[in-house]
C-alpha positions as semicolon CSV with decimal commas, in nm:
position;residue;x (nm);y (nm);z (nm)
1;M;8,184;17,541;13,564
2;Q;8,012;17,377;13,859
3;D;7,691;17,323;13,657
4;T;7,890;17,156;13,379
5;L;8,047;16,915;13,627
6;L;7,706;16,834;13,778
7;I;7,557;16,773;13,432
8;A;7,848;16,540;13,346
9;F;7,804;16,361;13,678
10;F;7,429;16,298;13,637
11;A;7,474;16,202;13,271
12;F;7,742;15,952;13,372
13;L;7,516;15,800;13,639
14;G;7,233;15,751;13,392
15;A;7,459;15,612;13,120
16;A;7,632;15,380;13,370
17;A;7,298;15,239;13,482
18;A;7,203;15,171;13,119
19;G;7,545;15,015;13,056
20;L;7,515;14,781;13,355
21;L;7,169;14,676;13,245
22;G;7,299;14,613;12,892
23;A;7,590;14,408;13,026
24;G;7,346;14,188;13,215
25;V;7,132;14,139;12,906
26;L;7,442;14,053;12,698
27;R;7,543;13,795;12,956
28;L;7,200;13,633;12,935
29;T;7,204;13,630;12,553
30;R;7,573;13,538;12,501
31;Q;7,480;13,196;12,361
32;R;7,223;13,333;12,120
33;S;7,260;13,468;11,768
34;L;7,508;13,743;11,689
35;T;7,212;13,950;11,563
36;A;7,068;13,963;11,915
37;S;7,401;14,072;12,061
38;L;7,440;14,351;11,804
39;A;7,084;14,468;11,873
40;V;7,158;14,479;12,247
41;V;7,478;14,680;12,186
42;A;7,289;14,932;11,971
43;A;7,012;14,956;12,232
44;V;7,266;15,011;12,510
45;A;7,431;15,294;12,315
46;V;7,103;15,476;12,260
47;G;6,970;15,383;12,604
48;A;7,280;15,525;12,771
49;M;7,221;15,855;12,591
50;L;6,854;15,859;12,690
51;A;6,924;15,758;13,050
52;G;7,187;16,032;13,084
53;T;6,945;16,287;12,939
54;L;6,666;16,187;13,177
55;A;6,904;16,200;13,472
56;V;7,007;16,553;13,378
57;A;6,641;16,653;13,328
58;Q;6,545;16,519;13,671
59;A;6,818;16,733;13,821
60;M;6,634;17,037;13,676
61;F;6,900;17,119;13,419
62;L;6,654;17,077;13,126
63;N;6,308;17,221;13,082
64;A;6,015;17,020;12,947
65;H;6,049;17,148;12,589
66;D;6,420;17,069;12,565
67;L;6,359;16,725;12,714
68;S;6,093;16,653;12,455
69;V;6,323;16,755;12,171
70;V;6,613;16,547;12,298
71;T;6,388;16,246;12,360
72;T;6,254;16,264;12,006
73;V;6,604;16,282;11,860
74;V;6,718;15,987;12,073
75;A;6,414;15,783;11,971
76;M;6,486;15,837;11,602
77;A;6,850;15,744;11,661
78;A;6,736;15,429;11,839
79;V;6,520;15,324;11,544
80;V;6,804;15,376;11,295
81;S;7,064;15,208;11,523
82;L;6,850;14,901;11,584
83;A;6,769;14,865;11,214
84;T;7,139;14,894;11,123
85;A;7,238;14,645;11,395
86;L;6,977;14,394;11,274
87;L;7,090;14,425;10,911
88;L;7,455;14,388;11,009
89;G;7,375;14,091;11,231
90;R;7,179;13,914;10,959
91;W;7,465;13,972;10,712
92;V;7,732;13,839;10,949
93;V;7,514;13,542;11,048
94;A;7,448;13,459;10,682
95;G;7,824;13,465;10,613
96;S;7,890;13,249;10,917
97;R;7,629;12,993;10,808
98;A;7,774;12,980;10,458
99;L;8,119;12,925;10,606
100;T;7,984;12,650;10,832
101;L;7,825;12,468;10,537
102;A;8,149;12,501;10,338
103;A;8,352;12,367;10,632
104;R;8,138;12,052;10,644
105;S;8,260;11,952;10,297
106;F;8,623;11,888;10,391
107;G;8,517;11,749;10,728
108;D;8,335;11,477;10,531
109;G;8,642;11,402;10,319
110;G;8,595;11,662;10,046
111;D;8,777;11,983;9,958
112;F;8,695;12,317;10,114
113;A;8,547;12,579;9,880
114;A;8,526;12,931;10,023
115;P;8,176;13,085;10,013
116;V;8,116;13,332;9,731
117;G;8,037;13,689;9,831
118;P;8,166;13,965;10,060
119;A;8,260;13,880;10,417
120;T;8,413;14,051;10,715
121;A;8,791;14,053;10,759
122;E;8,764;13,796;11,039
123;L;8,547;13,559;10,835
124;S;8,778;13,601;10,535
125;A;9,079;13,515;10,752
126;L;8,895;13,211;10,891
127;S;8,804;13,106;10,537
128;R;9,171;13,124;10,432
129;E;9,274;12,916;10,733
130;L;9,008;12,657;10,653
131;A;9,126;12,645;10,291
132;A;9,486;12,590;10,406
133;T;9,372;12,321;10,651
134;S;9,172;12,154;10,376
135;A;9,478;12,148;10,151
136;R;9,688;11,993;10,428
137;L;9,421;11,732;10,495
138;A;9,404;11,648;10,124
139;E;9,782;11,604;10,116
140;S;9,761;11,386;10,428
141;R;9,490;11,171;10,271
142;D;9,696;11,135;9,954
143;R;10,001;11,034;10,158
144;E;9,793;10,787;10,356
145;R;9,657;10,631;10,037
146;A;10,008;10,614;9,890
147;L;10,142;10,453;10,209
148;E;9,857;10,203;10,214
149;S;9,927;10,118;9,849
150;S;10,296;10,078;9,931
151;R;10,215;9,849;10,223
152;R;9,997;9,631;10,004
153;E;10,269;9,613;9,738
154;L;10,527;9,533;10,004
155;V;10,318;9,245;10,142
156;A;10,269;9,111;9,790
157;W;10,640;9,134;9,701
158;I;10,754;8,990;10,034
159;S;10,510;8,700;10,002
160;H;10,638;8,628;9,651
161;D;11,005;8,666;9,742
162;L;10,972;8,445;10,049
163;R;10,774;8,175;9,875
164;T;11,032;8,119;9,599
165;P;11,343;8,058;9,815
166;L;11,142;7,863;10,073
167;A;11,012;7,631;9,802
168;G;11,367;7,584;9,676
169;L;11,500;7,517;10,026
170;R;11,230;7,260;10,088
171;A;11,302;7,081;9,758
172;M;11,678;7,075;9,819
173;S;11,641;6,961;10,180
174;E;11,408;6,679;10,070
175;A;11,658;6,573;9,800
176;L;11,939;6,566;10,056
177;E;11,720;6,380;10,305
178;D;11,620;6,117;10,045
179;G;11,979;6,080;9,925
180;V;11,894;6,160;9,561
181;A;12,111;6,475;9,536
182;A;12,372;6,419;9,266
183;D;12,604;6,683;9,417
184;P;12,527;6,736;9,788
185;Q;12,794;7,006;9,827
186;R;12,637;7,214;9,551
187;Y;12,299;7,181;9,720
188;L;12,448;7,288;10,050
189;R;12,609;7,594;9,890
190;Q;12,279;7,684;9,727
191;I;12,096;7,642;10,057
192;R;12,347;7,875;10,223
193;T;12,298;8,132;9,947
194;E;11,920;8,124;9,983
195;V;11,945;8,148;10,361
196;E;12,167;8,455;10,325
197;R;11,908;8,607;10,091
198;L;11,633;8,545;10,344
199;N;11,849;8,682;10,623
200;G;11,911;8,999;10,421
201;M;11,540;9,046;10,360
202;V;11,460;9,000;10,728
203;G;11,738;9,247;10,816
204;D;11,592;9,502;10,575
205;L;11,245;9,458;10,722
206;F;11,382;9,502;11,074
207;E;11,574;9,815;10,973
208;L;11,268;9,961;10,803
209;S;11,049;9,888;11,104
210;R;11,298;10,072;11,328
211;I;11,294;10,371;11,092
212;H;10,914;10,386;11,077
213;A;10,888;10,348;11,454
214;G;11,139;10,630;11,510
215;A;11,364;10,389;11,698
216;L;11,669;10,427;11,474
217;A;11,944;10,523;11,720
218;L;12,233;10,707;11,551
219;S;12,588;10,734;11,682
220;P;12,730;11,024;11,480
221;S;13,100;11,092;11,458
222;R;13,326;11,314;11,245
223;I;13,404;11,125;10,920
224;S;13,566;11,235;10,595
225;L;13,353;11,176;10,287
226;Y;13,665;11,055;10,109
227;D;13,703;10,765;10,353
228;L;13,328;10,692;10,354
229;V;13,308;10,676;9,974
230;G;13,631;10,476;9,950
231;D;13,497;10,206;10,181
232;A;13,167;10,193;9,989
233;L;13,348;10,154;9,655
234;A;13,565;9,878;9,794
235;G;13,259;9,692;9,922
236;A;13,072;9,722;9,590
237;D;13,369;9,637;9,366
238;P;13,313;9,255;9,361
239;L;12,951;9,299;9,251
240;A;13,056;9,552;8,986
241;R;13,315;9,309;8,846
242;E;13,056;9,032;8,838
243;H;12,821;9,251;8,632
244;G;13,096;9,401;8,417
245;V;13,029;9,755;8,542
246;R;13,298;10,018;8,597
247;L;13,298;10,209;8,925
248;V;13,421;10,570;8,913
249;G;13,484;10,785;9,220
250;D;13,725;11,058;9,113
251;R;13,504;11,355;9,213
252;V;13,507;11,314;9,587
253;E;13,601;11,610;9,806
254;P;13,748;11,530;10,152
255;V;13,465;11,713;10,332
256;P;13,404;11,623;10,698
257;V;13,050;11,526;10,803
258;D;12,895;11,425;11,134
259;V;12,715;11,099;11,053
260;D;12,669;10,747;11,179
261;G;12,936;10,566;10,978
262;K;12,763;10,229;10,983
263;E;12,424;10,362;10,873
264;M;12,568;10,595;10,610
265;S;12,777;10,308;10,469
266;R;12,451;10,119;10,433
267;V;12,304;10,415;10,242
268;L;12,594;10,427;9,996
269;G;12,600;10,047;9,969
270;N;12,229;10,032;9,883
271;L;12,265;10,308;9,624
272;L;12,569;10,146;9,462
273;I;12,414;9,798;9,456
274;N;12,095;9,943;9,310
275;A;12,293;10,130;9,042
276;I;12,514;9,831;8,953
277;R;12,221;9,594;8,912
278;R;12,042;9,836;8,681
279;T;12,342;9,934;8,468
280;P;12,413;9,714;8,165
281;A;12,750;9,542;8,118
282;D;13,032;9,777;8,012
283;G;12,837;10,062;8,173
284;T;12,962;10,306;8,436
285;V;12,846;10,390;8,785
286;A;12,990;10,716;8,915
287;I;12,988;10,840;9,273
288;A;13,068;11,200;9,366
289;A;13,077;11,411;9,680
290;E;13,096;11,790;9,681
291;R;12,986;12,097;9,871
292;S;12,674;12,290;9,777
293;P;12,482;12,584;9,925
294;E;12,244;12,334;10,093
295;G;12,523;12,125;10,249
296;V;12,721;11,826;10,125
297;V;12,583;11,635;9,825
298;L;12,663;11,267;9,770
299;S;12,550;11,147;9,428
300;V;12,542;10,808;9,255
301;T;12,485;10,814;8,877
302;D;12,400;10,495;8,686
303;G;12,333;10,395;8,326
304;C;11,988;10,242;8,372
305;G;11,833;10,440;8,089
306;G;11,620;10,655;8,318
307;I;11,307;10,616;8,527
308;P;10,962;10,699;8,386
309;E;10,859;11,047;8,499
310;E;10,539;10,916;8,658
311;D;10,745;10,679;8,876
312;L;10,997;10,935;9,004
313;P;10,783;11,047;9,304
314;R;10,747;10,681;9,415
315;V;11,108;10,568;9,389
316;F;11,169;10,594;9,765
317;D;10,832;10,442;9,864
318;T;10,834;10,120;10,061
319;G;10,797;9,820;9,831
320;W;10,844;10,011;9,503
321;R;11,046;9,817;9,246
322;G;10,939;9,982;8,922
323;T;10,865;9,798;8,601
324;H;10,963;9,436;8,543
325;A;11,247;9,550;8,318
326;R;11,404;9,732;8,614
327;T;11,325;9,474;8,880
328;P;11,634;9,293;9,009
329;P;11,624;8,919;9,066
330;A;11,639;8,971;9,440
331;G;11,518;9,225;9,689
332;A;11,177;9,341;9,809
333;G;11,199;9,708;9,718
334;L;11,317;9,812;10,065
335;G;11,665;9,943;9,986
336;L;11,569;10,292;9,870
337;A;11,306;10,328;10,144
338;I;11,581;10,250;10,397
339;V;11,808;10,504;10,225
340;R;11,550;10,779;10,265
341;G;11,477;10,686;10,628
342;I;11,844;10,690;10,730
343;V;11,916;11,013;10,543
344;E;11,617;11,191;10,696
345;A;11,726;11,067;11,039
346;H;12,050;11,259;10,971
347;R;11,843;11,572;10,892
348;G;11,924;11,527;10,523
349;Q;11,732;11,473;10,202
350;A;11,736;11,203;9,933
351;V;11,616;11,278;9,578
352;V;11,646;11,126;9,232
353;H;11,674;11,291;8,888
354;N;11,689;11,156;8,537
355;V;12,008;11,234;8,347
356;P;12,109;11,145;7,990
357;G;12,141;10,767;7,978
358;G;12,043;10,700;8,337
359;C;11,949;10,859;8,667
360;R;12,126;11,026;8,957
361;F;12,046;10,965;9,322
362;E;12,150;11,256;9,542
363;V;12,186;11,257;9,920
364;T;12,221;11,600;10,084
365;L;12,369;11,609;10,434
366;P;12,441;11,902;10,669
367;V;12,802;12,020;10,677
368;A;12,989;11,931;10,995
369;E;13,010;12,222;11,237
370;A;13,357;12,362;11,294
């Protein structure tokens, strides 16, 4: 028993010396290729065995013949271990280089394509993460391009919509100044109307800038949807009468919600005005409010005839106003963008669907906590 303990002790000393030497070599080569590190690990494993054997032999526990046999076996194991480590290192390095070249593609604005061929579990996991990152970057680039397109459209529409009333205001003011206006009061009323239009556009731009800057401060309070919808219908009734459109709000549940009453009234007002302007005379605009598994759904259904499928994803984009047939005589395409911003600030969602004869705008809001 004592001899066995001594053999284990001397073998441990020899193996420990080889291990410390290998650790030092690994530290010196830690910035080199993975192949070199694997070769060092294989050499340390075999070297530890050989060092332990030599330590035991020096302690006179092995004769010369046994030492020669063991040394030969260890040498053959070293050759096979080093060859295997080099092959494995070259394979892993080749996979890593292929992954590096593939990663450069989406770094330069392209899409990531995973290298073809077998790879280790770690490299496969890294490849999947790079593919997911590439997909997110592609979505981000698409969103950025869409936002840039929306900004350009917004600048174009705003420039057009500002130029027209400003030209009219200048002409009317010059007519009043020169005393050639046949009906000064009518000119003054028209000037007031155009100023109110401009004021509304500036207000929309200011509201949208607050939303985009994340500076929209909400003051939520407990409100019944019945009261909220009733006030919105009352505010939109004069415009509906002017356009000959019927307003219907008989499917409204008295569900309580925690919202900013002023901002949510603006949401409903924008949706109703948008629906009334796009619904032909003798048409119907219906507003409903009901519970759903996702929360509380406010919907406004119009008779516009529907929105082209390719335009549905852009309806809430800043500056979008659709085709000329659907473009109202006023407005810069900010109303629906404001709707989405306010709803998302309430942790809700705004979507649009085509329905027979028109489209339905739906606003989903969280249910008020008890």
